[in-house]
Tab-separated table of C-alpha atoms in Angstrom:
chain	number	residue	atom	x	y	z
R	26	MET	CA	78.617	71.825	121.745
R	27	ASP	CA	81.431	69.736	123.233
R	28	ASN	CA	84.011	71.960	121.612
R	29	MET	CA	82.788	74.867	123.747
R	30	SER	CA	84.283	73.237	126.799
R	31	ILE	CA	87.783	73.746	125.417
R	32	THR	CA	89.759	75.915	127.822
R	33	ASN	CA	89.592	79.643	127.047
R	34	THR	CA	87.068	79.184	124.240
R	35	PRO	CA	84.227	81.616	124.915
R	36	THR	CA	80.518	81.126	124.248
R	37	SER	CA	77.825	83.575	123.177
R	38	ASN	CA	77.103	84.206	126.890
R	39	ASP	CA	80.538	85.734	127.462
R	40	ALA	CA	81.291	89.448	127.234
R	41	CYS	CA	81.895	90.864	123.761
R	42	LEU	CA	85.458	91.748	124.758
R	43	SER	CA	86.323	88.119	125.619
R	44	ILE	CA	84.828	86.845	122.354
R	45	VAL	CA	86.647	89.472	120.282
R	46	HIS	CA	89.935	88.677	122.025
R	47	SER	CA	89.536	84.959	121.320
R	48	LEU	CA	88.611	85.498	117.641
R	49	MET	CA	91.525	87.939	117.201
R	50	CYS	CA	93.893	85.105	118.121
R	51	HIS	CA	92.824	83.235	114.981
R	52	ARG	CA	93.260	86.030	112.434
R	53	GLN	CA	95.625	85.412	109.536
R	54	GLY	CA	97.577	88.666	109.710
R	55	GLY	CA	96.788	90.155	106.310
R	56	GLU	CA	95.092	93.186	107.858
R	57	SER	CA	96.314	95.671	110.465
R	58	GLU	CA	95.435	94.809	114.049
R	59	THR	CA	93.251	97.931	114.291
R	60	PHE	CA	91.209	97.044	111.207
R	61	ALA	CA	90.846	93.400	112.281
R	62	LYS	CA	89.668	94.378	115.758
R	63	ARG	CA	87.103	96.859	114.389
R	64	ALA	CA	85.780	94.272	111.912
R	65	ILE	CA	85.466	91.543	114.571
R	66	GLU	CA	83.918	93.888	117.168
R	67	SER	CA	81.362	95.043	114.609
R	68	LEU	CA	80.410	91.452	113.765
R	69	VAL	CA	80.209	90.231	117.382
R	70	LYS	CA	77.938	93.160	118.334
R	71	LYS	CA	75.631	92.388	115.407
R	72	LEU	CA	75.417	88.734	116.482
R	73	LYS	CA	74.946	89.320	120.231
R	74	GLU	CA	71.166	88.943	119.887
R	75	LYS	CA	71.550	85.795	117.740
R	76	LYS	CA	73.311	83.509	120.182
R	77	ASP	CA	73.157	80.351	118.068
R	78	GLU	CA	74.828	82.127	115.135
R	79	LEU	CA	77.461	83.682	117.387
R	80	ASP	CA	78.199	80.223	118.813
R	81	SER	CA	78.456	78.911	115.238
R	82	LEU	CA	80.997	81.607	114.402
R	83	ILE	CA	83.056	80.871	117.522
R	84	THR	CA	82.962	77.137	116.744
R	85	ALA	CA	83.969	77.615	113.113
R	86	ILE	CA	86.833	80.003	113.846
R	87	THR	CA	88.299	78.380	116.960
R	88	THR	CA	88.287	74.890	115.398
R	89	ASN	CA	89.452	76.097	111.944
R	90	GLY	CA	86.289	74.669	110.402
R	91	ALA	CA	86.807	71.188	111.835
R	92	HIS	CA	83.180	71.091	113.070
R	93	PRO	CA	80.136	71.742	110.872
R	94	SER	CA	78.667	75.180	111.542
R	95	LYS	CA	75.492	77.094	110.673
R	96	CYS	CA	75.183	80.278	108.608
R	97	VAL	CA	76.406	83.394	110.413
R	98	THR	CA	74.353	86.261	109.007
R	99	ILE	CA	74.283	90.041	108.957
R	100	GLN	CA	71.861	92.384	107.210
R	101	ARG	CA	72.645	93.017	103.513
R	102	THR	CA	73.321	96.714	102.825
R	103	LEU	CA	71.907	98.597	99.826
R	104	ASP	CA	75.085	98.311	97.744
R	105	GLY	CA	76.052	94.948	99.252
R	106	ARG	CA	79.175	96.359	100.896
R	107	LEU	CA	80.108	96.771	104.538
R	108	GLN	CA	82.027	99.740	105.935
R	109	VAL	CA	84.704	99.006	108.512
R	110	ALA	CA	87.179	101.599	109.780
R	111	GLY	CA	86.446	103.917	106.863
R	112	ARG	CA	86.877	101.208	104.214
R	113	LYS	CA	84.143	99.471	102.245
R	114	GLY	CA	84.223	95.864	101.150
R	115	PHE	CA	82.021	92.837	100.578
R	116	PRO	CA	81.342	91.355	104.036
R	117	HIS	CA	81.982	87.697	103.185
R	118	VAL	CA	85.319	88.701	101.618
R	119	ILE	CA	86.372	90.827	104.601
R	120	TYR	CA	85.897	87.970	107.074
R	121	ALA	CA	87.289	85.278	104.766
R	122	ARG	CA	90.460	87.389	104.423
R	123	LEU	CA	90.590	87.935	108.134
R	124	TRP	CA	90.362	84.293	109.202
R	125	ARG	CA	91.342	82.177	106.196
R	126	TRP	CA	93.055	83.740	103.165
R	127	PRO	CA	94.748	87.124	103.746
R	128	ASP	CA	95.610	87.470	100.033
R	129	LEU	CA	92.095	86.610	98.839
R	130	HIS	CA	90.615	88.489	95.859
R	131	LYS	CA	86.889	89.109	95.923
R	132	ASN	CA	85.974	87.075	92.810
R	133	GLU	CA	87.654	83.942	94.152
R	134	LEU	CA	84.921	82.912	96.595
R	135	LYS	CA	82.338	80.240	95.891
R	136	HIS	CA	79.811	79.264	98.552
R	137	VAL	CA	79.354	75.686	99.710
R	138	LYS	CA	76.073	73.974	98.727
R	139	TYR	CA	74.571	73.920	102.205
R	140	CYS	CA	75.014	77.683	102.784
R	141	GLN	CA	71.500	79.178	102.739
R	142	TYR	CA	72.425	82.856	102.889
R	143	ALA	CA	75.533	83.019	100.670
R	144	PHE	CA	76.352	86.469	99.290
R	145	ASP	CA	75.593	85.419	95.692
R	146	LEU	CA	72.094	84.208	96.630
R	147	LYS	CA	71.041	87.870	97.089
R	148	CYS	CA	69.033	87.226	100.269
R	149	ASP	CA	68.229	90.034	102.727
R	150	SER	CA	70.792	88.489	105.064
R	151	VAL	CA	74.361	87.601	104.083
R	152	CYS	CA	76.329	84.681	105.502
R	153	VAL	CA	79.845	85.720	106.571
R	154	ASN	CA	80.930	82.344	107.967
R	155	PRO	CA	84.368	81.933	106.321
R	156	TYR	CA	83.943	78.149	106.352
R	157	HIS	CA	80.819	78.400	104.190
R	158	TYR	CA	82.974	79.521	101.264
R	159	GLU	CA	85.660	77.861	99.172
R	160	ARG	CA	88.440	79.606	97.321
R	161	VAL	CA	88.497	79.252	93.539
R	162	VAL	CA	91.636	80.680	91.910
R	163	SER	CA	91.387	82.052	88.367
R	164	PRO	CA	94.100	81.246	85.807
R	165	GLY	CA	96.647	83.901	84.780
R	166	ILE	CA	96.177	85.767	81.497
R	167	ASP	CA	97.955	88.359	79.392
R	168	LEU	CA	97.142	91.873	80.558
R	169	SER	CA	99.513	93.842	78.341
R	170	GLY	CA	96.693	95.301	76.281
R	171	LEU	CA	94.326	95.822	79.242
R	172	THR	CA	91.572	96.257	76.659
R	173	LEU	CA	87.898	96.489	77.395
R	174	GLN	CA	86.980	94.091	74.577
R	175	SER	CA	88.909	91.267	76.210
R	176	SER	CA	86.596	88.826	77.940
R	177	ALA	CA	89.305	88.110	80.474
R	178	PRO	CA	89.365	89.896	83.840
R	179	SER	CA	91.735	92.845	83.689
R	180	SER	CA	92.734	93.719	87.204
R	181	MET	CA	92.861	92.641	90.813
R	182	LEU	CA	92.876	93.803	94.355
R	183	VAL	CA	96.016	93.831	96.452
R	184	LYS	CA	97.034	93.472	100.061
R	185	ASP	CA	100.624	92.262	99.876
R	186	GLU	CA	102.958	95.248	100.052
R	187	TYR	CA	105.513	93.473	102.214
R	188	VAL	CA	105.525	90.193	100.299
R	189	HIS	CA	108.247	89.715	97.680
R	190	ASP	CA	106.644	90.032	94.267
R	191	PHE	CA	107.904	86.698	92.979
R	192	GLU	CA	106.440	84.542	95.740
R	193	GLY	CA	103.847	83.150	93.384
R	194	GLN	CA	101.850	84.642	90.542
R	195	PRO	CA	98.910	86.670	91.864
R	196	SER	CA	95.465	85.447	90.942
R	197	LEU	CA	92.937	87.508	89.068
R	198	SER	CA	89.765	89.416	89.808
R	199	SER	CA	87.815	92.180	88.101
R	200	ALA	CA	87.673	95.793	89.234
R	201	GLU	CA	83.925	95.631	89.770
R	202	GLY	CA	83.970	96.433	93.497
R	203	HIS	CA	85.167	99.938	94.357
R	204	SER	CA	86.003	99.242	97.973
R	205	VAL	CA	89.739	98.777	97.524
R	206	GLN	CA	91.578	101.257	95.398
R	207	THR	CA	94.733	99.359	94.433
R	208	ILE	CA	94.473	97.452	91.151
R	209	GLN	CA	97.121	94.891	90.188
R	210	HIS	CA	98.716	94.403	86.772
R	211	PRO	CA	100.857	91.248	86.741
R	212	PRO	CA	103.347	90.296	84.012
R	213	SER	CA	101.985	88.796	80.792
R	214	ASN	CA	101.373	85.084	80.615
R	215	ARG	CA	101.597	84.495	76.887
R	216	ALA	CA	100.707	80.808	76.914
R	217	SER	CA	97.380	81.177	78.669
R	218	ALA	CA	96.567	84.409	76.842
R	219	GLU	CA	96.174	82.479	73.587
R	220	THR	CA	93.507	80.359	75.234
R	221	TYR	CA	91.468	83.370	76.306
R	222	SER	CA	91.555	86.213	73.848
R	223	THR	CA	93.689	87.469	71.022
R	224	THR	CA	92.733	91.068	71.717
R	225	ALA	CA	95.132	91.355	74.639
R	226	MET	CA	97.924	90.013	72.432
R	227	LEU	CA	97.707	92.692	69.744
R	228	ALA	CA	100.438	95.260	69.295
R	229	PRO	CA	99.518	98.602	70.876
R	230	THR	CA	98.891	100.250	67.496
R	231	GLU	CA	96.401	97.531	66.529
R	232	SER	CA	94.632	97.200	69.866
R	233	SER	CA	92.577	100.181	70.955
R	234	SER	CA	90.084	100.076	73.789
R	235	THR	CA	86.419	100.786	73.313
R	236	GLY	CA	87.004	103.906	75.341
R	237	THR	CA	89.255	105.449	72.687
R	238	THR	CA	88.117	104.154	69.294
R	239	ASN	CA	85.708	107.008	68.586
R	240	PHE	CA	87.944	109.859	69.669
R	241	PRO	CA	88.488	112.637	67.103
R	242	ASN	CA	91.859	112.971	65.417
R	243	ILE	CA	94.495	114.968	67.259
R	244	PRO	CA	95.492	118.209	65.503
R	245	VAL	CA	98.852	118.100	63.757
R	246	ALA	CA	101.572	119.528	66.005
R	247	SER	CA	102.576	123.035	64.920
R	248	THR	CA	106.026	122.432	66.412
R	249	THR	CA	107.585	119.169	67.558
R	250	PRO	CA	108.608	119.270	71.244
R	251	GLU	CA	112.356	118.902	71.676
R	252	TYR	CA	111.718	116.672	74.708
R	253	TRP	CA	108.873	114.174	74.971
R	254	CYS	CA	108.776	114.197	78.780
R	255	SER	CA	110.329	115.667	81.929
R	256	ILE	CA	110.916	113.490	84.995
R	257	ALA	CA	111.193	114.916	88.512
R	258	TYR	CA	112.378	112.653	91.353
R	259	PHE	CA	110.969	113.045	94.880
R	260	GLU	CA	111.644	111.615	98.325
R	261	MET	CA	108.478	112.097	100.383
R	262	ASP	CA	107.379	115.647	99.490
R	263	VAL	CA	110.826	116.982	98.533
R	264	GLN	CA	112.183	117.081	94.976
R	265	VAL	CA	115.714	115.730	94.851
R	266	GLY	CA	118.081	116.751	92.033
R	267	GLU	CA	117.275	118.532	88.787
R	268	THR	CA	114.296	117.692	86.576
R	269	PHE	CA	115.468	115.258	83.884
R	270	LYS	CA	114.325	115.988	80.322
R	271	VAL	CA	114.094	113.128	77.836
R	272	PRO	CA	114.906	114.090	74.206
R	273	SER	CA	112.335	113.189	71.543
R	274	SER	CA	115.170	111.276	69.850
R	275	CYS	CA	115.072	108.795	72.805
R	276	PRO	CA	111.565	107.252	72.793
R	277	ILE	CA	112.617	104.746	75.489
R	278	VAL	CA	114.065	106.022	78.762
R	279	THR	CA	115.201	103.973	81.765
R	280	VAL	CA	114.820	105.280	85.323
R	281	ASP	CA	116.889	103.119	87.686
R	282	GLY	CA	118.538	103.133	91.103
R	283	TYR	CA	122.161	102.937	89.940
R	284	VAL	CA	124.912	105.513	90.407
R	285	ASP	CA	126.034	105.980	86.790
R	286	PRO	CA	125.838	109.504	85.350
R	287	SER	CA	122.407	110.355	83.911
R	288	GLY	CA	121.956	111.444	80.319
R	289	GLY	CA	120.031	110.845	77.120
R	290	ASP	CA	117.933	107.745	77.627
R	291	ARG	CA	118.852	106.992	81.255
R	292	PHE	CA	118.018	108.733	84.531
R	293	CYS	CA	120.010	107.221	87.440
R	294	LEU	CA	118.548	107.983	90.853
R	295	GLY	CA	121.325	106.294	92.853
R	296	GLN	CA	123.739	109.194	92.472
R	297	LEU	CA	121.326	111.865	93.759
R	298	SER	CA	122.017	113.117	97.288
R	299	ASN	CA	119.552	114.516	99.828
R	300	VAL	CA	120.612	115.894	103.216
R	301	HIS	CA	117.136	115.104	104.613
R	302	ARG	CA	117.217	111.447	103.541
R	303	THR	CA	116.098	109.060	106.289
R	304	GLU	CA	117.125	105.465	106.872
R	305	ALA	CA	113.725	104.268	105.630
R	306	ILE	CA	114.168	106.174	102.346
R	307	GLU	CA	117.698	104.789	101.989
R	308	ARG	CA	116.366	101.242	102.444
R	309	ALA	CA	113.640	101.737	99.842
R	310	ARG	CA	116.130	103.235	97.352
R	311	LEU	CA	118.247	100.079	97.562
R	312	HIS	CA	115.291	98.151	96.088
R	313	ILE	CA	114.765	100.363	93.015
R	314	GLY	CA	117.404	98.319	91.166
R	315	LYS	CA	116.817	98.200	87.408
R	316	GLY	CA	113.775	100.420	87.875
R	317	VAL	CA	111.410	101.043	84.973
R	318	GLN	CA	111.438	101.742	81.256
R	319	LEU	CA	109.115	104.418	79.910
R	320	GLU	CA	108.341	104.174	76.223
R	321	CYS	CA	106.712	106.845	74.052
R	322	LYS	CA	104.779	105.281	71.165
R	323	GLY	CA	103.163	106.979	68.189
R	324	GLU	CA	102.521	110.638	68.804
R	325	GLY	CA	102.445	110.415	72.587
R	326	ASP	CA	101.045	107.188	74.088
R	327	VAL	CA	103.168	105.924	76.993
R	328	TRP	CA	103.942	102.350	78.056
R	329	VAL	CA	105.764	101.201	81.195
R	330	ARG	CA	107.922	98.112	81.660
R	331	CYS	CA	108.843	97.194	85.245
R	332	LEU	CA	112.468	95.998	85.241
R	333	SER	CA	112.852	96.053	89.022
R	334	ASP	CA	112.509	93.004	91.285
R	335	HIS	CA	109.816	94.956	93.131
R	336	ALA	CA	106.512	96.366	91.920
R	337	VAL	CA	105.974	100.005	91.046
R	338	PHE	CA	102.760	101.882	91.838
R	339	VAL	CA	101.262	104.194	89.245
R	340	GLN	CA	98.668	106.952	89.195
R	341	SER	CA	97.240	106.858	85.671
R	342	TYR	CA	93.915	108.316	84.524
R	343	TYR	CA	94.094	106.056	81.464
R	344	LEU	CA	94.273	102.888	83.606
R	345	ASP	CA	91.556	104.279	85.896
R	346	ARG	CA	89.240	104.623	82.913
R	347	GLU	CA	90.115	101.183	81.545
R	348	ALA	CA	89.318	99.668	84.943
R	349	GLY	CA	85.983	101.509	85.070
R	350	ARG	CA	87.086	103.822	87.877
R	351	ALA	CA	86.776	107.582	88.349
R	352	PRO	CA	89.958	109.527	87.433
R	353	GLY	CA	92.352	109.551	90.363
R	354	ASP	CA	90.293	106.927	92.197
R	355	ALA	CA	92.832	104.089	91.968
R	356	VAL	CA	96.482	103.205	92.393
R	357	HIS	CA	97.832	100.629	89.940
R	358	LYS	CA	100.389	98.068	91.093
R	359	ILE	CA	102.591	97.038	88.168
R	360	TYR	CA	104.475	93.826	88.827
R	361	PRO	CA	108.056	92.956	87.826
R	362	SER	CA	108.317	92.116	84.085
R	363	ALA	CA	104.868	93.587	83.357
R	364	TYR	CA	104.601	95.804	80.259
R	365	ILE	CA	101.523	97.988	80.213
R	366	LYS	CA	100.060	101.078	78.594
R	367	VAL	CA	99.617	103.894	81.128
R	368	PHE	CA	98.748	106.902	78.945
R	369	ASP	CA	96.664	107.424	75.805
R	370	LEU	CA	97.119	110.779	74.066
R	371	ARG	CA	93.795	110.743	72.208
R	372	GLN	CA	91.844	109.913	75.331
R	373	CYS	CA	93.665	112.663	77.230
R	374	HIS	CA	92.933	115.200	74.470
R	375	ARG	CA	89.249	114.306	74.448
R	376	GLN	CA	89.091	114.528	78.236
R	377	MET	CA	90.712	117.963	78.371
R	378	GLN	CA	88.336	119.258	75.675
R	379	GLN	CA	85.315	117.962	77.594
R	380	GLN	CA	86.468	119.349	80.930
R	381	ALA	CA	87.337	122.756	79.472
R	382	ALA	CA	83.952	122.974	77.751
R	383	THR	CA	82.183	121.905	80.956
R	384	ALA	CA	84.053	124.471	83.060
R	385	GLN	CA	83.392	127.235	80.528
R	386	ALA	CA	79.669	126.474	80.297
R	387	ALA	CA	79.343	126.200	84.073
R	388	ALA	CA	81.143	129.498	84.649
R	389	ALA	CA	78.794	131.209	82.166
R	390	ALA	CA	75.736	129.668	83.838
R	391	GLN	CA	77.009	130.682	87.268
R	392	ALA	CA	77.578	134.246	86.101
R	393	ALA	CA	74.049	134.329	84.657
R	394	ALA	CA	72.625	132.996	87.935
R	395	VAL	CA	74.482	135.659	89.926
R	396	ALA	CA	73.064	138.313	87.589
R	397	GLY	CA	69.583	136.994	88.260
R	398	ASN	CA	69.188	135.448	84.828
R	399	ILE	CA	68.845	131.835	85.939
R	400	PRO	CA	68.928	129.504	82.904
R	401	GLY	CA	66.360	126.769	82.437
R	402	PRO	CA	67.111	123.067	82.949
R	403	GLY	CA	69.316	121.479	80.347
R	404	SER	CA	70.721	124.789	79.120
R	405	VAL	CA	74.243	124.158	80.436
R	406	GLY	CA	75.846	122.133	77.697
R	407	GLY	CA	77.950	119.142	78.625
R	408	ILE	CA	77.398	119.171	82.388
R	409	ALA	CA	76.309	115.895	83.885
R	410	PRO	CA	73.346	116.340	86.259
R	411	ALA	CA	75.468	114.924	89.098
R	412	ILE	CA	77.950	117.814	88.840
R	413	SER	CA	76.933	121.003	90.596
R	414	LEU	CA	77.524	124.309	88.821
R	415	SER	CA	80.023	125.440	91.418
R	416	ALA	CA	81.982	122.171	91.145
R	417	ALA	CA	82.061	122.334	87.343
R	418	ALA	CA	82.977	126.022	87.376
R	419	GLY	CA	85.711	125.113	89.867
R	420	ILE	CA	87.680	123.147	87.238
R	421	GLY	CA	90.900	125.106	86.779
R	422	VAL	CA	93.991	124.896	84.592
R	423	ASP	CA	95.761	122.803	87.250
R	424	ASP	CA	93.016	120.163	87.019
R	425	LEU	CA	93.570	119.932	83.273
R	426	ARG	CA	97.357	119.789	83.688
R	427	ARG	CA	96.937	116.716	85.897
R	428	LEU	CA	95.611	114.850	82.849
R	429	CYS	CA	99.095	115.287	81.300
R	430	ILE	CA	101.052	113.956	84.290
R	431	LEU	CA	101.924	110.437	85.469
R	432	ARG	CA	103.115	109.657	88.997
R	433	MET	CA	104.930	106.492	89.967
R	434	SER	CA	106.371	105.264	93.272
R	435	PHE	CA	109.042	102.592	93.615
R	436	VAL	CA	108.710	99.630	96.012
R	437	LYS	CA	106.056	101.174	98.321
R	438	GLY	CA	102.372	101.732	97.564
R	439	TRP	CA	99.936	104.316	98.881
R	440	GLY	CA	96.188	104.679	99.324
R	441	PRO	CA	93.629	102.978	101.606
R	442	ASP	CA	95.437	99.626	101.388
R	443	TYR	CA	98.711	101.006	102.745
R	444	PRO	CA	99.984	103.004	105.722
R	445	ARG	CA	100.633	105.952	103.362
R	446	GLN	CA	97.589	107.890	102.149
R	447	SER	CA	99.366	109.985	99.501
R	448	ILE	CA	102.228	109.425	97.068
R	449	LYS	CA	103.979	112.294	98.876
R	450	GLU	CA	104.346	109.952	101.861
R	451	THR	CA	106.207	107.301	99.821
R	452	PRO	CA	110.010	107.161	100.125
R	453	CYS	CA	110.929	107.453	96.428
R	454	TRP	CA	108.731	108.430	93.481
R	455	ILE	CA	108.780	110.234	90.161
R	456	GLU	CA	106.461	112.665	88.411
R	457	ILE	CA	106.427	112.531	84.603
R	458	HIS	CA	105.216	115.550	82.614
R	459	LEU	CA	104.218	114.592	79.069
R	460	HIS	CA	105.120	117.426	76.714
R	461	ARG	CA	102.934	116.594	73.701
R	462	ALA	CA	99.878	116.385	75.976
R	463	LEU	CA	100.798	119.722	77.586
R	464	GLN	CA	101.201	121.209	74.102
R	465	LEU	CA	97.687	120.024	73.217
R	466	LEU	CA	96.389	121.494	76.468
R	467	ASP	CA	97.809	124.891	75.496
R	468	GLU	CA	95.911	124.674	72.210
R	469	VAL	CA	92.672	123.651	73.947
R	470	LEU	CA	92.977	126.535	76.426
R	471	HIS	CA	93.729	128.939	73.563
R	472	THR	CA	90.454	128.052	71.831
R	473	MET	CA	88.481	127.580	75.066
R	474	PRO	CA	90.008	129.775	77.799
R	475	ILE	CA	88.886	129.006	81.343
R	476	ALA	CA	89.502	131.208	84.348
R	477	ASP	CA	91.091	129.730	87.440
R	478	PRO	CA	88.323	129.142	89.989
R	479	GLN	CA	87.561	132.092	92.246
R	480	PRO	CA	86.648	131.554	95.907
R	481	LEU	CA	82.902	131.825	96.427
R	482	ASP	CA	81.578	134.359	98.936
């Protein structure tokens, strides 16, 4: 333990505060100071009764792995994840990010041979010694189709809001862990895509995900909407300027940061004024640049191409589903030059039918229960056992309208990975109402009317 004699290097006998302070000095800066401190404090307290392991951690971190060190273990949780400061993540990943690779993605870690309690070994204890893991970077692939049949990983976690998006191609990871809600979609890499899978290379009309192949046909439109979408521009929680309607004759529309007059297939945000605009909003607006292209394909599917030098962040129920996430559970970071499908009309139609039917059945069952006629188990059609009657009956028209809306922020992200918890806290963002989907919703509600939820006594 010669290295313990180094000036200012604590040992397991020192106070927790001294140890935490010393270990904080070696963090890599990818996380906020608050999160890092909470994560380190939590670990040091868990190791206080295991002095040899705590000394191993101190040795490993303060010497940057120069000296061999033992496993540093904590108890494995039921789902394998650790909660720190309200966020869940895999413990070995949390501490490897903290002290070695701030931009690490969870599927990039491989344990060294001599690690006895590595996360993948599924022992009751998990080794979180960052120097017992090596980083293995996956190759880039084409994600334009983002299809479920593709054997290639389709998304990744993100931590790099303030890093310029061209400072190196991000590496890949699957969306298996639900601890971090931002999922990355980098630009296509055509060369390596051919090596992996042809599915992701197919044109959008030929490539349909397993989630949408069995959907029923959409009814023929009784009238063709004059406009295929409406775009409202916001700064924080304030709409700025008029809502911009895109004619059905312009299937591709560009939303950019320039000051030219808007019209037809181009919505220019640069010329919009706002008396409440702050310096931070002004700075963010300067980075919108060439912005994004929205493209309506077929009867109402929507694709996005990021033309800006900075990423855009999208709320898309379609991408949530493709990534195996609950609707509204993720924010999708779309990198410069990426071209990706963000809305599927057939999937949306099926979803609104299911939700309307669920809400209707639940409302009927609730009314019967109130009247004293409590139905037997299984009599409420279409309601998953996990959904309570009151929750299902609480689905209102606004919930169904959300299926027909896309939200997208420029430059700045939101969610648990960012300082902003809601898109309404981002400096510049747009809300896109998709008219064909809204038309279908009207038809669904006409055949299956649902009442707006009433407050329960």
